[in-house]
Coordinates of C-alpha atoms in Angstrom, one line a residue:
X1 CA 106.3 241.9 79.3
X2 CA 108.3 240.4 76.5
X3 CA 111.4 238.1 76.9
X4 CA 113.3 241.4 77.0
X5 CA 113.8 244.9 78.3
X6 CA 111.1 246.7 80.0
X7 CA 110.5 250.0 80.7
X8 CA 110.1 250.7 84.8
X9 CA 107.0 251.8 86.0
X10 CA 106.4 253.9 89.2
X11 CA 105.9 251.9 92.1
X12 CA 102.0 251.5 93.0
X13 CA 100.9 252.5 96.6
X14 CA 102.0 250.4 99.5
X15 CA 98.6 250.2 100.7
X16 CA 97.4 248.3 97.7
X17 CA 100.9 246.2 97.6
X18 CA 99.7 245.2 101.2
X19 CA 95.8 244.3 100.1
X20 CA 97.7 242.1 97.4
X21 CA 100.5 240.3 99.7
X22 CA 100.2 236.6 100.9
X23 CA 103.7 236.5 101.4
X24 CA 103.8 235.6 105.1
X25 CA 101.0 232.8 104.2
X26 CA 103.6 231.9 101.3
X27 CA 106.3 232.0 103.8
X28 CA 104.8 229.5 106.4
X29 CA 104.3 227.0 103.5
X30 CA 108.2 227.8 102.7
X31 CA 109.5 227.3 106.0
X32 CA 107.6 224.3 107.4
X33 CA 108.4 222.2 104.2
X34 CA 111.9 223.7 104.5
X35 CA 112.3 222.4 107.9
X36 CA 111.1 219.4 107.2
X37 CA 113.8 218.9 104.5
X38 CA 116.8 219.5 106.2
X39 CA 116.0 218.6 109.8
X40 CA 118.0 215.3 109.4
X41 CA 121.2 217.4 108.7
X42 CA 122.4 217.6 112.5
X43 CA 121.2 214.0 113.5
X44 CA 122.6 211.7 110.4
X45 CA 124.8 209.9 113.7
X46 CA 122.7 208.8 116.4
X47 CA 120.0 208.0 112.8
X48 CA 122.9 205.8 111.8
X49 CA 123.9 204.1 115.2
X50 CA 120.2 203.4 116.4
X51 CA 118.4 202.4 112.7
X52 CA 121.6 200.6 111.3
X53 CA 121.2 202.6 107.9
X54 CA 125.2 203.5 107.1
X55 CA 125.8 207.5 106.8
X56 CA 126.2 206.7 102.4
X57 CA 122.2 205.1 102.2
X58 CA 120.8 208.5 104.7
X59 CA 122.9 210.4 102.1
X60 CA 121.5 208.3 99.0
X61 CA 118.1 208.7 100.8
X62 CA 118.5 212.7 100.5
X63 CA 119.4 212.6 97.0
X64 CA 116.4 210.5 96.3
X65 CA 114.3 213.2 97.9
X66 CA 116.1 216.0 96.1
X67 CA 115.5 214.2 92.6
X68 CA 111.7 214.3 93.1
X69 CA 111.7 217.5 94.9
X70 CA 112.7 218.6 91.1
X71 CA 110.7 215.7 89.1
X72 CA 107.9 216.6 91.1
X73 CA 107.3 219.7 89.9
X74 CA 106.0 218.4 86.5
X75 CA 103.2 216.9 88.6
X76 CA 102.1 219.7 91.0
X77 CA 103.2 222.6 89.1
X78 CA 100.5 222.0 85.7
X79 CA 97.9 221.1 88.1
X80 CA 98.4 224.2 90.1
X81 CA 98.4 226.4 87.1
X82 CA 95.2 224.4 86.1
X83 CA 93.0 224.0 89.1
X84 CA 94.7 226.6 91.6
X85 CA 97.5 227.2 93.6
X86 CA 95.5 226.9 97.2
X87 CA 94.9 222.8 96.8
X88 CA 98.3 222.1 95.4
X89 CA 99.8 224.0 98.5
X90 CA 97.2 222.2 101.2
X91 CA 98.0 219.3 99.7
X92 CA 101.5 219.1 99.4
X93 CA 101.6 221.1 103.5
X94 CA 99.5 217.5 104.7
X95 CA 101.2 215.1 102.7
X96 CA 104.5 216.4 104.2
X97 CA 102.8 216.2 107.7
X98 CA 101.7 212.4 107.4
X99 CA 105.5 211.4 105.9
X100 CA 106.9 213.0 108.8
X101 CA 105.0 210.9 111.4
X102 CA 105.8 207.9 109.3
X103 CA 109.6 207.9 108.6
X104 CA 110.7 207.7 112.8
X105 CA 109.5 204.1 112.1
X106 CA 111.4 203.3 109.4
X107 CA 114.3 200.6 110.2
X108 CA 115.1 199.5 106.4
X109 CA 117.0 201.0 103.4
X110 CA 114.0 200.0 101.5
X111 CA 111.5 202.2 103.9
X112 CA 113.7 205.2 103.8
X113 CA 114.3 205.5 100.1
X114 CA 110.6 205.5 99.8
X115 CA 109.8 207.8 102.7
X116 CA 112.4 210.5 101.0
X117 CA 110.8 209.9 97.3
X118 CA 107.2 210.6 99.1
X119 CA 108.9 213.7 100.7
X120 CA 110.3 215.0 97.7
X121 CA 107.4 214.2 95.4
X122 CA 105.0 216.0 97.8
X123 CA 107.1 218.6 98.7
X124 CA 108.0 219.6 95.2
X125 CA 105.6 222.6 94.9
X126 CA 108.2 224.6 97.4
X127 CA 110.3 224.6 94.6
X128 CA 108.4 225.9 91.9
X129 CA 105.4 227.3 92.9
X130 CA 106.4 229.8 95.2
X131 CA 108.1 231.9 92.8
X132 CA 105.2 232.0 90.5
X133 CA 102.8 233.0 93.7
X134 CA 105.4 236.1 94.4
X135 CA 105.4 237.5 90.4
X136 CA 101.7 237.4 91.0
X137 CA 101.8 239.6 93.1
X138 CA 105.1 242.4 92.7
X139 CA 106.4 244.0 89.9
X140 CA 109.7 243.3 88.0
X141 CA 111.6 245.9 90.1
X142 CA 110.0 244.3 93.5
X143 CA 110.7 241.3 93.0
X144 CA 114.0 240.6 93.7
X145 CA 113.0 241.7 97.3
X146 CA 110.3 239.5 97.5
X147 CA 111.9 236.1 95.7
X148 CA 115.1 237.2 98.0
X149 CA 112.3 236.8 101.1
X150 CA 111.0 233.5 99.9
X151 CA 114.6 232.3 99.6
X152 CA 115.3 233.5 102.9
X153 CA 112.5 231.1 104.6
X154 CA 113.8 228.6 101.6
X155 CA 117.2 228.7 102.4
X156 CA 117.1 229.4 106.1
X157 CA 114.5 227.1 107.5
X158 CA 117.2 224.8 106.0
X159 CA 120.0 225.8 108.4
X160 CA 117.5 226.9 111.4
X161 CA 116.4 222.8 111.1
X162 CA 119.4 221.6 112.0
X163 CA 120.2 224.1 114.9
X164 CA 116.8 223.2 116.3
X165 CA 117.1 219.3 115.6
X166 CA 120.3 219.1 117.7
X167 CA 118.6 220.5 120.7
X168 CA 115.7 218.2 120.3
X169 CA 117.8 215.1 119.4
X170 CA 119.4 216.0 123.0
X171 CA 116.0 216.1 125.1
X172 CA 113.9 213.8 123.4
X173 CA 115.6 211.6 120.5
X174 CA 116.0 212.1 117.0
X175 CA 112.7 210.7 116.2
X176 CA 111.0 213.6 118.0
X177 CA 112.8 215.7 115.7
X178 CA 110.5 214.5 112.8
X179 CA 107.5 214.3 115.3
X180 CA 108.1 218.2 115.5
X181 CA 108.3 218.8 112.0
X182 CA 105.3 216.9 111.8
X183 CA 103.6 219.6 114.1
X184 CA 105.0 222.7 112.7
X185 CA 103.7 221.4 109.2
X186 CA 100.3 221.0 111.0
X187 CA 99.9 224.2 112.4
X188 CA 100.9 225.5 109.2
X189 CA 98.1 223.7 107.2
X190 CA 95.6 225.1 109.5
X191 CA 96.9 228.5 109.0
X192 CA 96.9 228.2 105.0
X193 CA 93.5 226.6 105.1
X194 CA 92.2 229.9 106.7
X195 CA 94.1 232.7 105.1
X196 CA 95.8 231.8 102.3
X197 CA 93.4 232.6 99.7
X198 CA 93.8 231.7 95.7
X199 CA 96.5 234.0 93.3
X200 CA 95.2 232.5 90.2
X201 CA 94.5 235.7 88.2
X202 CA 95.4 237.6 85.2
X203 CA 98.1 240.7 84.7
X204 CA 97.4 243.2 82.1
X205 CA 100.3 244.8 80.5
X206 CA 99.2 248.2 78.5
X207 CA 101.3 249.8 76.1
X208 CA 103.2 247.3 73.6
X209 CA 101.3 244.3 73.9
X210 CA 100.6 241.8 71.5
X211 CA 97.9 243.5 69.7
X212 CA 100.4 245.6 68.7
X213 CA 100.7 245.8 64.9
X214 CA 104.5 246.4 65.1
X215 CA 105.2 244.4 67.4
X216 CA 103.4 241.5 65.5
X217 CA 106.0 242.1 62.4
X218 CA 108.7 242.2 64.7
X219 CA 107.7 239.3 65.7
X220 CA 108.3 237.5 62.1
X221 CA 111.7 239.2 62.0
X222 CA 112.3 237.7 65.1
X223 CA 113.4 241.2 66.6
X224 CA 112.8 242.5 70.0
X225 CA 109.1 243.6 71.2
X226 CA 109.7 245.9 74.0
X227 CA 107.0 247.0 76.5
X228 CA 106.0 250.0 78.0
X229 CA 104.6 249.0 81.7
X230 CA 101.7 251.4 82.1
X231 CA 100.1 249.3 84.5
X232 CA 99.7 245.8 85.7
X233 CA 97.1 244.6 87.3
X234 CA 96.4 242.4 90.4
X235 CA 93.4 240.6 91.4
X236 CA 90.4 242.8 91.3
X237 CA 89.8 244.9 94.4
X238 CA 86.2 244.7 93.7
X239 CA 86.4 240.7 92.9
X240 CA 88.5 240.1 96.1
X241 CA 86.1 242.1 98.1
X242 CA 82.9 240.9 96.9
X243 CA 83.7 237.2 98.3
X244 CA 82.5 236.2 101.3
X245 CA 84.5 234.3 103.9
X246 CA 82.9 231.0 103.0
X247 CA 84.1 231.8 98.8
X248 CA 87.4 232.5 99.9
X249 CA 87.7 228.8 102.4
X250 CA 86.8 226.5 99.4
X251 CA 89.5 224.5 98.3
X252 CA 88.3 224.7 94.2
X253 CA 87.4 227.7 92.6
X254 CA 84.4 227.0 89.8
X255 CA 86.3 229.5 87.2
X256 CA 89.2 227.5 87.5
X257 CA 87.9 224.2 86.9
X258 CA 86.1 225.4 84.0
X259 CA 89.4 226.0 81.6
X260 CA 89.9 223.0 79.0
X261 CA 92.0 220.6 80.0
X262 CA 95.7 220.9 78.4
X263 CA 97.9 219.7 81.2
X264 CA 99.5 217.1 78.6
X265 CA 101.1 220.1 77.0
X266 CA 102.0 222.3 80.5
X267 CA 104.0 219.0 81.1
X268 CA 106.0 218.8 78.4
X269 CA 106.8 222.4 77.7
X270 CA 109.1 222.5 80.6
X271 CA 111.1 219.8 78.5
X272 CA 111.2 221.8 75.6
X273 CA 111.7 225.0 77.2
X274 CA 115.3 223.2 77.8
X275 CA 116.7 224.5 74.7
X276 CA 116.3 228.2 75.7
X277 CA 119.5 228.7 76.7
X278 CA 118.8 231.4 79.1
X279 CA 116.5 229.2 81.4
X280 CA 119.2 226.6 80.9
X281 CA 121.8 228.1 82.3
X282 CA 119.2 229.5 85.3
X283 CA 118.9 226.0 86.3
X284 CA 122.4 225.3 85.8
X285 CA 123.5 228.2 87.9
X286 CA 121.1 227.7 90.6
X287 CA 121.7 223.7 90.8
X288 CA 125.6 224.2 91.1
X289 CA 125.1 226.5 93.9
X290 CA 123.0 223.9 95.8
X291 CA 125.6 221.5 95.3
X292 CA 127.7 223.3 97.4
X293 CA 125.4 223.4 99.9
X294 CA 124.6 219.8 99.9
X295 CA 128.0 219.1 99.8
X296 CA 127.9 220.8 103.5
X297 CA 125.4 219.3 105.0
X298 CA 126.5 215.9 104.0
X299 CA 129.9 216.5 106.2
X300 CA 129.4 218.7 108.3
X301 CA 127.9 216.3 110.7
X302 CA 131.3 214.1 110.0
X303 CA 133.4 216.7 109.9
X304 CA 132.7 218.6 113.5
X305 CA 131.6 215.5 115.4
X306 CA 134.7 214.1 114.2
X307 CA 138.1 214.6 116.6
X308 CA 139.5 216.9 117.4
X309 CA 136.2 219.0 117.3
X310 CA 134.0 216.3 119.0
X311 CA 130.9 218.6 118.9
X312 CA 127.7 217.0 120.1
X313 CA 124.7 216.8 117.7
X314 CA 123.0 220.3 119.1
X315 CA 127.0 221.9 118.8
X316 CA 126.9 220.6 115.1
X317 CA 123.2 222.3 115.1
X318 CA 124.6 225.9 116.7
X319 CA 127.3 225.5 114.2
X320 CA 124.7 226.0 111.3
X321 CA 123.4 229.9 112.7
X322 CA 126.9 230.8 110.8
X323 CA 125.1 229.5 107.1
X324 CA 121.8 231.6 108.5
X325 CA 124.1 234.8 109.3
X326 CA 125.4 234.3 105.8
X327 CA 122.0 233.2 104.3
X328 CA 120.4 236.6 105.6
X329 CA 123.5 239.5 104.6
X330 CA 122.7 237.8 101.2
X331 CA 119.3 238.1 101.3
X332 CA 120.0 242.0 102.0
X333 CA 122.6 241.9 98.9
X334 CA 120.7 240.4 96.3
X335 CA 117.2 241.7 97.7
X336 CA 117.2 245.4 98.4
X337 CA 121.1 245.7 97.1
X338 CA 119.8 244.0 93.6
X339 CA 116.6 246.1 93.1
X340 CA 118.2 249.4 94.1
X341 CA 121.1 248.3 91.0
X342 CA 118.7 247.7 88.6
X343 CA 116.8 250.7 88.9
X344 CA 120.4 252.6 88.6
X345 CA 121.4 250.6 85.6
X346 CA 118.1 250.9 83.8
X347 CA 118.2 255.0 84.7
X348 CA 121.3 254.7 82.4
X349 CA 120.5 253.2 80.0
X350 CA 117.1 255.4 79.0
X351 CA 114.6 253.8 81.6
X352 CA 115.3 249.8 80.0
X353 CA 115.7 247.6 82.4
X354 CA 117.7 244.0 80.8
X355 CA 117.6 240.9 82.6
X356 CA 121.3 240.8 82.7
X357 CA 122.1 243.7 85.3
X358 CA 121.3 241.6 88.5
X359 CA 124.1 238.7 87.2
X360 CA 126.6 241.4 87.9
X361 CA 125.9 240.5 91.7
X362 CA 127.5 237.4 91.4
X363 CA 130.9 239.0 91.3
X364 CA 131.7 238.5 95.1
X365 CA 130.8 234.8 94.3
X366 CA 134.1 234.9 92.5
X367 CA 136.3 234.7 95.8
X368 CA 133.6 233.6 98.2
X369 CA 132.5 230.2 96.6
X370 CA 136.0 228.7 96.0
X371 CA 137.5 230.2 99.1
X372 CA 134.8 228.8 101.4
X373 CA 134.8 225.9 99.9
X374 CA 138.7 225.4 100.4
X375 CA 138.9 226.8 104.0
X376 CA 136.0 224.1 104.9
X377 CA 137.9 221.2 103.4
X378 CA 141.2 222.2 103.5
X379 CA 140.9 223.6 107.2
X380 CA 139.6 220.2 108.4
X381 CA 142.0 217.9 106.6
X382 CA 144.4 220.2 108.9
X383 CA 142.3 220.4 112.3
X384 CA 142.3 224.4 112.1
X385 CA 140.7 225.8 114.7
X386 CA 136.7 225.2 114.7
X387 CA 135.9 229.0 113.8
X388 CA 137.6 228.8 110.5
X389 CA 135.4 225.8 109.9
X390 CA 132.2 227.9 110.9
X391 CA 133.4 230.9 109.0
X392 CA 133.6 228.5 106.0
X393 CA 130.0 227.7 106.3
X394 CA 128.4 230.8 106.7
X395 CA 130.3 232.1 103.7
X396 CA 128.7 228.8 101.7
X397 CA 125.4 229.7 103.0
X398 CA 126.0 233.3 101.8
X399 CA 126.9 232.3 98.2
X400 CA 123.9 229.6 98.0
X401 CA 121.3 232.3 99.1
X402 CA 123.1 234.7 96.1
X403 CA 123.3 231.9 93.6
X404 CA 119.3 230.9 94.4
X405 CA 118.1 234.2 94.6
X406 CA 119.7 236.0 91.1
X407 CA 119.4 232.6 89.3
X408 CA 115.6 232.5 89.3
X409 CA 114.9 236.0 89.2
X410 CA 117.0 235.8 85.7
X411 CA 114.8 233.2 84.8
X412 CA 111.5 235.6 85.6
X413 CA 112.8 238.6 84.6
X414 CA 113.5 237.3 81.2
X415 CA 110.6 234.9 80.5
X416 CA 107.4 236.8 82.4
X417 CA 104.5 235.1 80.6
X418 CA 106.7 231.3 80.7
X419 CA 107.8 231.7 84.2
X420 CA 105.2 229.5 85.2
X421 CA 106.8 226.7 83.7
X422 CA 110.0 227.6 83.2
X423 CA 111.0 227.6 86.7
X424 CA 110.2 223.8 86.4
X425 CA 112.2 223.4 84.1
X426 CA 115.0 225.5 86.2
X427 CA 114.2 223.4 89.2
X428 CA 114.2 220.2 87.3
X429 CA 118.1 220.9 86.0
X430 CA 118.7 221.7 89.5
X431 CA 117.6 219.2 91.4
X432 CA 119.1 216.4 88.8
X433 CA 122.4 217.8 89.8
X434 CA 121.4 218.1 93.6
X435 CA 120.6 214.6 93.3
X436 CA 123.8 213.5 91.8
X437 CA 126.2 214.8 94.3
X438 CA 123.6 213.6 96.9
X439 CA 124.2 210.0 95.8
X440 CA 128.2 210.0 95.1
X441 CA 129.3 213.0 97.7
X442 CA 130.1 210.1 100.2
X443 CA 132.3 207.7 97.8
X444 CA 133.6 210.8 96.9
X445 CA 134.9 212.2 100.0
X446 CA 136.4 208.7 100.9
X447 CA 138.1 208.3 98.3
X448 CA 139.8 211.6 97.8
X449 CA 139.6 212.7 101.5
X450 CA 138.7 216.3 102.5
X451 CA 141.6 218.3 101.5
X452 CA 141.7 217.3 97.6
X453 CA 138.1 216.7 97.2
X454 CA 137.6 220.6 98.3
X455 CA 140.3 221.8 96.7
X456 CA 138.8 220.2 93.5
X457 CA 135.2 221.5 94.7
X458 CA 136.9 224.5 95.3
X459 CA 138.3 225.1 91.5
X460 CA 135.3 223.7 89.9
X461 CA 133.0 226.3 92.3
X462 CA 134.9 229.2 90.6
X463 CA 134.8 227.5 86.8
X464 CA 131.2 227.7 87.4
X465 CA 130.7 231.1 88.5
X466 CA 132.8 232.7 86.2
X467 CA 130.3 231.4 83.3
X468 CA 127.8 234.4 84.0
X469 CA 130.1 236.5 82.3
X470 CA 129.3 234.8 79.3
X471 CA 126.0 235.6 79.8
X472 CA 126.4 239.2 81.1
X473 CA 127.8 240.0 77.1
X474 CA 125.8 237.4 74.9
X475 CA 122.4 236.9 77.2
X476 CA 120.1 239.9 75.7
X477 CA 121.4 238.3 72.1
X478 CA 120.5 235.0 73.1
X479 CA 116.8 235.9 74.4
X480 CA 116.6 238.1 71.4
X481 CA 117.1 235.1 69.0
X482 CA 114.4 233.6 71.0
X483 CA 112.0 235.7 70.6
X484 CA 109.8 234.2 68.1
X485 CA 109.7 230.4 70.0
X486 CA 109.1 232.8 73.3
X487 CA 105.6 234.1 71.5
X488 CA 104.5 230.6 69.9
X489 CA 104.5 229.3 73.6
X490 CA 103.2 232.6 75.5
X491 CA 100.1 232.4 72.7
X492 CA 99.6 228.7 73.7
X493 CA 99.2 229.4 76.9
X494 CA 97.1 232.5 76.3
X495 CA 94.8 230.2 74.3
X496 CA 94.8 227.8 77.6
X497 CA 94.1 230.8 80.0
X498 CA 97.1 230.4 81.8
X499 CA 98.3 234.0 80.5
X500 CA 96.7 237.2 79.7

């Protein structure tokens, strides 16, 4: 698939689709590290009162962790694409398991900035690498359901944390939060050990490939190559079955450590791949929508234990099903509402699908992210009543879930064969920014108190959305002029193995 439109295919079999799927071994990865991330979110008080840390360094402490979530994919993510995705995933699942035994003992500033940068560091492959492991396994027109799934685990083990987390902190202390993260991310590194089994493989794409002649002059011309999907192809049925159950529990495949070493260059293509301005913009888009959300969690625990509301840290957990309502009516939106529009669109327009049709999703944005933002802010500058508060944060979780899911299926849909590392480089954009407002949102907020600093957030929140449009009319132009840098990088990595 070129940088490009596509042709749509007819769907294969769902019993094959099934044979193919580790999604639900994906998804325990997802949520455990998830839960592990945000956990804190409902606790930050009593963390505060019995550690002596002030509310700005457990804030700072999350920024720190959300810069190397991003950072850390230039680490994890060549390696993966290297050596295999199975180690970087038991790995990262173990490491997250020790750091969450270990931080409950920290008592310093010092020991919690270095607990979160171990956190983020190791937990960095939940960024990246997940999306790669779902377009190994769909088809453009399935994955929006599936990346939509991922975010869903993403997205919402990030709200369910700090439901559960208030209930614990009640029974049992806020260290035995962390102590139950530390389990969950156990259990789940028994279960990937087992079943999750390596998606390293190769997809053949028939019918305008790059042994086309055409297509090769097109290429100089820098016009558009556009493939005809006849059929892409998964891991072998025969290969997969012809492994026995020791083959399939090794951590290191012989194949994969076999390919010449080029993990120099996987690192800095993600740099480069900065000046496509499509997979800029991806990691723009996605990062300003997490800012919103980190935003959130950073006063919500303020705000609602806070008079007049006075809610009590598993209260200020409950509070957070509202994001997880909103989180999973935009899961069904950008999922199954996303696909289903794309297939229309590309029906009209001759059976070509463009990249472009899903950004016409973000439209309800438009009204949702500035006016959630202000009825959050605004609403408890004035002590409205607690459900307009809640309302307010489900409709941020909603627009979070749309801004994560359509940014990085942009990103995929337009770059196939780069994807790999382009969604570093999306991740990396994104999680410089998350890491920004991580460190200042607390200066911020005391300086220009609720009301203004949402009503700013508010205005800013809708400057940002409204950009797609920009990219709804000049996008296809923009990958277009691309085209040629799009095949000098897609033949590097053909000539590393990484693509087929």
């Amino acid at each position: 698939m070129a940088c490009n439109s596509e042709y749509i295919r007819v769907r294969k079999s769902a019993a094959r689709q099934l044979v193919h799927c580790d999604i639900d071994r994906l998804t325990s990865y997802t949520f455990a590290v998830a839960i592990a991330s945000a956990a804190i979110y409902s606790v930050l008080g009593p963390i505060e009162k019995d550690t002596g840390l002030t509310l700005g360094d457990l804030n700072a402490g999350t920024g720190y962790m959300f810069l190397l979530f991003g950072w850390g994919c230039l680490f994890w993510q060549p390696l993966a694409l290297q050596y295999g995705k199975r180690p970087v995933y038991l790995v990262s699942i173990l490491a997250t398991m020790a750091i969450m035994i270990w931080v409950p003992y920290t008592k310093t500033n010092g020991q919690w900035i270095a607990s979160k940068l171990l956190q983020g560091f190791f937990g960095a492959p939940v960024e990246s690498l997940c999306e790669i492991s779902v377009t190994d396994t769909y088809f453009t027109h399935e994955r929006g359901t599936y990346i939509a799934l991922y975010g869903f685990w993403l997205v919402g083990g990030s709200f369910l944390a700090p439901i559960l987390a208030g209930f614990i902190n009640d029974g049992q202390g806020w260290r035995w939060v962390l102590y139950w993260c530390a389990i969950l991310c156990g259990i789940s590194s028994v279960f990937l050990f087992f079943f999750m089994e390596e998606t390293n493989y190769h997809r053949k794409t028939v019918g305008g490939g790059e042994s086309n002649k055409d297509n090769e002059a097109d290429l100089g011309s820098g016009k558009l190559d556009t493939s005809v999907i006849a059929e892409e192809e998964g891991p072998p049925d025969k290969a997969r079955g012809a492994r026995s159950s020791y083959e399939k529990l090794k951590v290191f495949r012989k194949q994969d450590l076999r390919y010449p070493n080029r993990l120099k260059s996987m690192v800095l293509r993600p740099l480069i791949f900065l000046t496509f301005p499509v997979i800029l913009y991806s990691g723009f888009s996605y990062g300003s929508n997490l800012v919103w959300f980190n935003v959130l969690n950073g006063t919500a625990s303020l705000v609602l234990s806070s008079n007049p509301y006075g809610f009590s840290s598993s209260t200020v957990g409950l509070a957070y099903i509202s994001p997880l309502i909103g989180m999973i009516l935009a899961c069904i939106y950008t999922g199954y509402g996303g696909d289903w529009l794309i297939l229309k669109l590309a029906r009209r327009n001759g059976g070509i699908m463009e990249s472009e049709y899903r950004l016409w999703l973000f439209g309800v944005s438009t009204v949702l992210l500035p006016g959630g933002l202000i009825l959050w802010g605004v609403g408890a500058a004035h002590s409205i009543q607690w459900f307009g508060l809640i309302f307010a944060m489900g409709v941020i979780g909603f627009t979070n879930m749309v801004g994560l899911q359509l940014s990085v299926s942009y990103c995929i849909d337009s770059y196939r064969e780069l994807s790999g590392e382009a969604i570093v480089t999306v991740i990396l954009i994104r999680n410089t920014m998350s890491f920004a407002i991580g460190y200042g949102i607390t200066p911020w907020i005391t300086q220009m108190r609720l009301q203004n600093a949402f009503i700013v957030a508010g205005f800013a929140g809708l400057a940002q959305v409204l950009t797609v449009l920009f990219f709804i009319r000049y996008g296809k132009s923009m990958r277009q002029s691309s085209s040629g840098r799009y095949h000098h990088y897609k033949k590097e990595m053909m000539a590393a193995g990484l693509v087929q």
